[in-house]
CSV table of C-alpha atoms in Angstrom, one decimal:
chain,number,residue,atom,x,y,z
V,1,ARG,CA,-19.3,25.0,-12.0
V,2,VAL,CA,-15.6,24.2,-12.7
V,3,LEU,CA,-14.3,26.6,-10.0
V,4,LYS,CA,-16.8,25.3,-7.4
V,5,SER,CA,-15.8,21.7,-8.2
V,6,TRP,CA,-12.1,22.6,-7.9
V,7,LEU,CA,-12.6,24.3,-4.5
V,8,ARG,CA,-14.6,21.4,-3.1
V,9,LEU,CA,-11.9,19.0,-4.3
V,10,LEU,CA,-9.2,21.0,-2.6
V,11,MET,CA,-11.3,21.2,0.6
V,12,LEU,CA,-11.7,17.4,0.7
V,13,THR,CA,-8.2,16.4,-0.2
V,14,LEU,CA,-5.7,18.9,1.2
V,15,PRO,CA,-4.4,18.3,4.7
V,16,SER,CA,-6.6,20.0,7.3
V,17,PRO,CA,-3.7,21.8,9.1
V,18,TRP,CA,-2.9,23.7,5.9
V,19,GLU,CA,-3.7,27.4,6.3
V,20,ILE,CA,-5.7,27.4,3.0
V,21,THR,CA,-8.6,25.4,4.5
V,22,GLY,CA,-10.1,28.5,6.1
V,23,LEU,CA,-10.0,30.3,2.8
V,24,LEU,CA,-11.5,27.4,0.9
V,25,LYS,CA,-14.4,27.1,3.4
V,26,GLU,CA,-15.1,30.9,3.1
V,27,LEU,CA,-15.0,30.7,-0.7
V,28,ILE,CA,-17.3,27.7,-0.9
V,29,ASP,CA,-19.8,29.0,1.7
V,30,ASN,CA,-20.1,32.3,-0.1
V,31,PHE,CA,-19.7,31.0,-3.6
V,32,ILE,CA,-22.6,32.9,-5.1
V,33,TYR,CA,-21.1,36.2,-4.1
V,34,VAL,CA,-17.6,35.1,-5.1
V,35,ALA,CA,-18.8,34.1,-8.6
V,36,GLU,CA,-20.7,37.3,-9.1
V,37,SER,CA,-18.2,39.9,-7.8
V,38,GLU,CA,-14.5,40.1,-8.3
V,39,ASP,CA,-14.4,42.8,-5.6
V,40,TYR,CA,-15.9,40.3,-3.1
V,41,LEU,CA,-13.5,37.6,-4.2
V,42,VAL,CA,-10.5,40.0,-3.7
V,43,ALA,CA,-11.9,41.0,-0.3
V,44,VAL,CA,-12.1,37.3,0.8
V,45,LEU,CA,-8.6,36.6,-0.5
V,46,ASP,CA,-7.3,39.7,1.5
V,47,GLU,CA,-8.7,38.2,4.7
V,48,TYR,CA,-6.4,35.1,4.2
V,49,PRO,CA,-3.0,36.4,3.2
V,50,PRO,CA,-0.4,33.6,2.5
V,51,ALA,CA,2.2,33.1,5.2
V,52,ALA,CA,4.9,32.9,2.5
V,53,GLN,CA,5.1,35.6,-0.1
V,54,SER,CA,7.4,33.8,-2.4
V,55,TRP,CA,7.7,30.4,-4.1
V,56,SER,CA,9.9,27.8,-2.6
V,57,LEU,CA,13.4,27.5,-3.8
V,58,SER,CA,12.7,24.1,-5.2
V,59,CYS,CA,10.1,25.7,-7.5
V,60,SER,CA,11.7,29.1,-8.2
V,61,HIS,CA,15.2,27.9,-8.6
V,62,GLY,CA,16.3,31.3,-7.2
V,63,HIS,CA,14.2,33.3,-9.6
V,64,PRO,CA,11.5,35.1,-7.5
V,65,ASP,CA,9.1,35.6,-10.4
V,66,GLU,CA,9.2,31.9,-11.4
V,67,GLY,CA,7.5,29.0,-9.6
V,68,TYR,CA,3.8,29.2,-10.3
V,69,THR,CA,3.7,26.2,-12.7
V,70,CYS,CA,5.9,24.1,-10.3
V,71,GLY,CA,3.7,25.1,-7.4
V,72,LEU,CA,0.6,24.1,-9.4
V,73,TRP,CA,2.0,20.7,-10.2
V,74,GLU,CA,2.8,20.2,-6.5
V,75,LEU,CA,-0.8,21.1,-5.6
V,76,PHE,CA,-2.1,18.6,-8.2
V,77,HIS,CA,0.2,15.9,-6.6
V,78,ALA,CA,-1.0,16.8,-3.1
V,79,VAL,CA,-4.6,16.5,-4.3
V,80,THR,CA,-4.2,13.1,-5.9
V,81,VAL,CA,-2.4,11.7,-2.8
V,82,GLY,CA,-5.1,13.4,-0.7
V,83,VAL,CA,-7.8,11.4,-2.6
V,84,VAL,CA,-6.3,8.2,-1.3
V,85,ASP,CA,-6.1,9.6,2.3
V,86,HIS,CA,-9.7,10.9,2.0
V,87,ASN,CA,-11.0,7.6,0.7
V,88,LYS,CA,-9.3,5.7,3.6
V,89,ALA,CA,-10.9,8.0,6.1
V,90,VAL,CA,-14.6,8.3,5.0
V,91,PHE,CA,-17.3,6.3,6.7
V,92,TYR,CA,-20.0,6.3,4.0
V,93,PRO,CA,-19.4,4.8,0.6
V,94,ASP,CA,-21.2,7.8,-1.0
V,95,ASP,CA,-18.4,10.1,0.3
V,96,LEU,CA,-15.7,8.2,-1.7
V,97,LEU,CA,-14.0,10.1,-4.5
V,98,ALA,CA,-13.8,8.3,-7.9
V,99,THR,CA,-10.4,8.6,-9.5
V,100,GLU,CA,-11.8,9.5,-12.9
V,101,SER,CA,-14.0,12.3,-11.5
V,102,VAL,CA,-11.0,13.8,-9.7
V,103,ALA,CA,-8.8,13.6,-12.8
V,104,ARG,CA,-11.6,15.3,-14.8
V,105,THR,CA,-11.8,18.1,-12.2
V,106,ILE,CA,-8.1,18.7,-12.6
V,107,ARG,CA,-8.5,18.6,-16.4
V,108,ASP,CA,-11.3,21.2,-16.3
V,109,TYR,CA,-9.4,23.4,-13.9
V,110,VAL,CA,-6.4,23.5,-16.3
V,111,ASP,CA,-8.7,24.0,-19.3
V,112,ASN,CA,-10.5,27.0,-17.7
V,113,PHE,CA,-7.8,28.6,-15.5
V,114,PHE,CA,-4.3,27.8,-16.6
V,115,GLY,CA,-2.7,30.8,-18.3
V,116,CYS,CA,-0.3,29.1,-20.7
V,117,GLU,CA,-2.4,28.4,-23.8
V,118,ILE,CA,0.0,25.9,-25.4
V,119,CYS,CA,0.4,24.0,-22.1
V,120,ARG,CA,-3.3,24.0,-21.6
V,121,LYS,CA,-3.9,22.6,-25.0
V,122,HIS,CA,-1.3,19.9,-24.6
V,123,PHE,CA,-2.7,18.8,-21.3
V,124,VAL,CA,-6.3,18.8,-22.4
V,125,THR,CA,-5.6,17.1,-25.7
V,126,THR,CA,-3.6,14.3,-24.0
V,127,PHE,CA,-6.3,13.9,-21.3
V,128,ASP,CA,-9.1,13.7,-23.8
V,129,ALA,CA,-7.1,11.1,-25.9
V,130,CYS,CA,-6.8,8.9,-22.8
V,131,GLY,CA,-3.1,9.7,-22.5
V,132,HIS,CA,-1.0,7.7,-20.1
V,133,ASN,CA,-3.6,5.0,-19.8
V,134,ARG,CA,-6.1,7.3,-18.1
V,135,CYS,CA,-9.2,5.6,-19.5
V,136,THR,CA,-8.1,2.1,-18.3
V,137,GLN,CA,-6.1,3.2,-15.2
V,138,LEU,CA,-8.8,5.4,-13.6
V,139,SER,CA,-12.4,4.6,-13.0
V,140,GLN,CA,-15.7,6.3,-12.3
V,141,GLU,CA,-16.6,3.4,-10.1
V,142,VAL,CA,-15.2,3.5,-6.6
V,143,SER,CA,-15.5,0.9,-3.8
V,144,ALA,CA,-14.5,1.0,-0.2
V,145,ASP,CA,-11.3,-0.8,0.8
V,146,ASP,CA,-9.9,-0.7,-2.7
V,147,GLU,CA,-6.7,1.3,-2.1
V,148,SER,CA,-5.0,-0.3,-5.1
V,149,ALA,CA,-7.5,1.4,-7.4
V,150,TRP,CA,-7.3,4.7,-5.5
V,151,ILE,CA,-3.5,4.9,-5.9
V,152,GLN,CA,-3.8,4.7,-9.6
V,153,LEU,CA,-4.7,8.4,-9.6
V,154,PRO,CA,-1.4,9.7,-8.1
V,155,LEU,CA,0.5,7.2,-10.3
V,156,TRP,CA,-1.4,8.5,-13.4
V,157,LEU,CA,-0.6,12.1,-12.5
V,158,HIS,CA,3.0,11.2,-11.9
V,159,GLU,CA,3.3,9.7,-15.4
V,160,THR,CA,1.5,12.7,-16.9
V,161,HIS,CA,3.9,15.1,-15.2
V,162,ASN,CA,7.0,13.2,-16.2
V,163,ALA,CA,5.7,13.1,-19.8
V,164,VAL,CA,5.3,16.9,-19.7
V,165,ASN,CA,8.8,17.3,-18.4
V,166,VAL,CA,10.2,15.1,-21.1
V,167,ARG,CA,8.3,17.0,-23.8
V,168,LEU,CA,9.5,20.4,-22.5
V,169,VAL,CA,13.2,19.3,-22.4
V,170,THR,CA,12.8,17.9,-25.9
V,171,GLU,CA,11.2,21.1,-27.2
V,172,LYS,CA,13.8,23.3,-25.6
V,173,ALA,CA,16.6,21.2,-27.2
V,174,ALA,CA,14.9,21.6,-30.6
V,175,ARG,CA,14.7,25.4,-30.2
V,176,GLU,CA,18.4,25.4,-29.3
V,177,ASN,CA,19.3,23.1,-32.3
V,178,ARG,CA,20.7,20.4,-30.1
V,179,GLU,CA,19.9,16.8,-29.3
V,180,VAL,CA,18.7,15.6,-26.0
V,181,THR,CA,21.4,13.2,-24.7
V,182,ASN,CA,19.6,12.1,-21.5
V,183,VAL,CA,15.8,12.4,-21.6
V,184,ASP,CA,15.7,10.3,-18.4
V,185,ALA,CA,17.1,13.3,-16.5
V,186,ALA,CA,13.8,15.1,-17.0
V,187,ARG,CA,11.9,12.4,-15.1
V,188,TRP,CA,11.4,12.3,-11.4
V,189,PRO,CA,12.7,10.6,-9.4
V,190,SER,CA,16.0,10.1,-11.0
V,191,ARG,CA,17.5,6.7,-11.4
V,192,HIS,CA,20.1,7.8,-8.8
V,193,GLU,CA,17.3,8.7,-6.3
V,194,CYS,CA,15.3,5.6,-6.9
V,195,SER,CA,16.9,2.7,-8.9
V,196,LEU,CA,13.8,0.6,-8.5
V,197,CYS,CA,11.4,3.2,-10.0
V,198,ARG,CA,12.0,2.3,-13.6
V,199,ASN,CA,12.2,-0.8,-15.7
V,200,ASP,CA,15.3,-1.3,-17.8
V,201,ASP,CA,13.4,-0.3,-20.9
């Protein structure tokens, strides 16, 4: 159930020109076989090899074996922005995506498929505790022409991602027995890149 919901969300929210849409359609159309047979899943994946065989420099930072987590965060961000684009484009109200449902799909994907156990527990615990105002910022209700409500999803994910970055920088400093002198540097965008993105506090 979790994987199928995740694949459908990707199909609805990722830009149609992306090469992954053919793979997503194949996986969804043949989900019974994909779910029952790892060999079938691998065969489908082999039919759609990625154009790029390495992570982007912005994610790998020059280390070819690194980049998965960064790439996953980028995918989450693309999905949440894609929800806004999807909701703008749909004709029928029943086709609108509720921000809370999408956030829960991301949560369930992380809980079931993300390999880092500590990271998974932090994310799920924060989510379940309504971290970063999720329970007030996101809604199961969705109405047409309410873009201000839809954009709360990418904003919530942005806050969540920045909080993870700050936590990781703080934990790394603690392991190295040093103080964090500028926790703000862990947030994106930096004050230099966007002076209006943060309050003075």
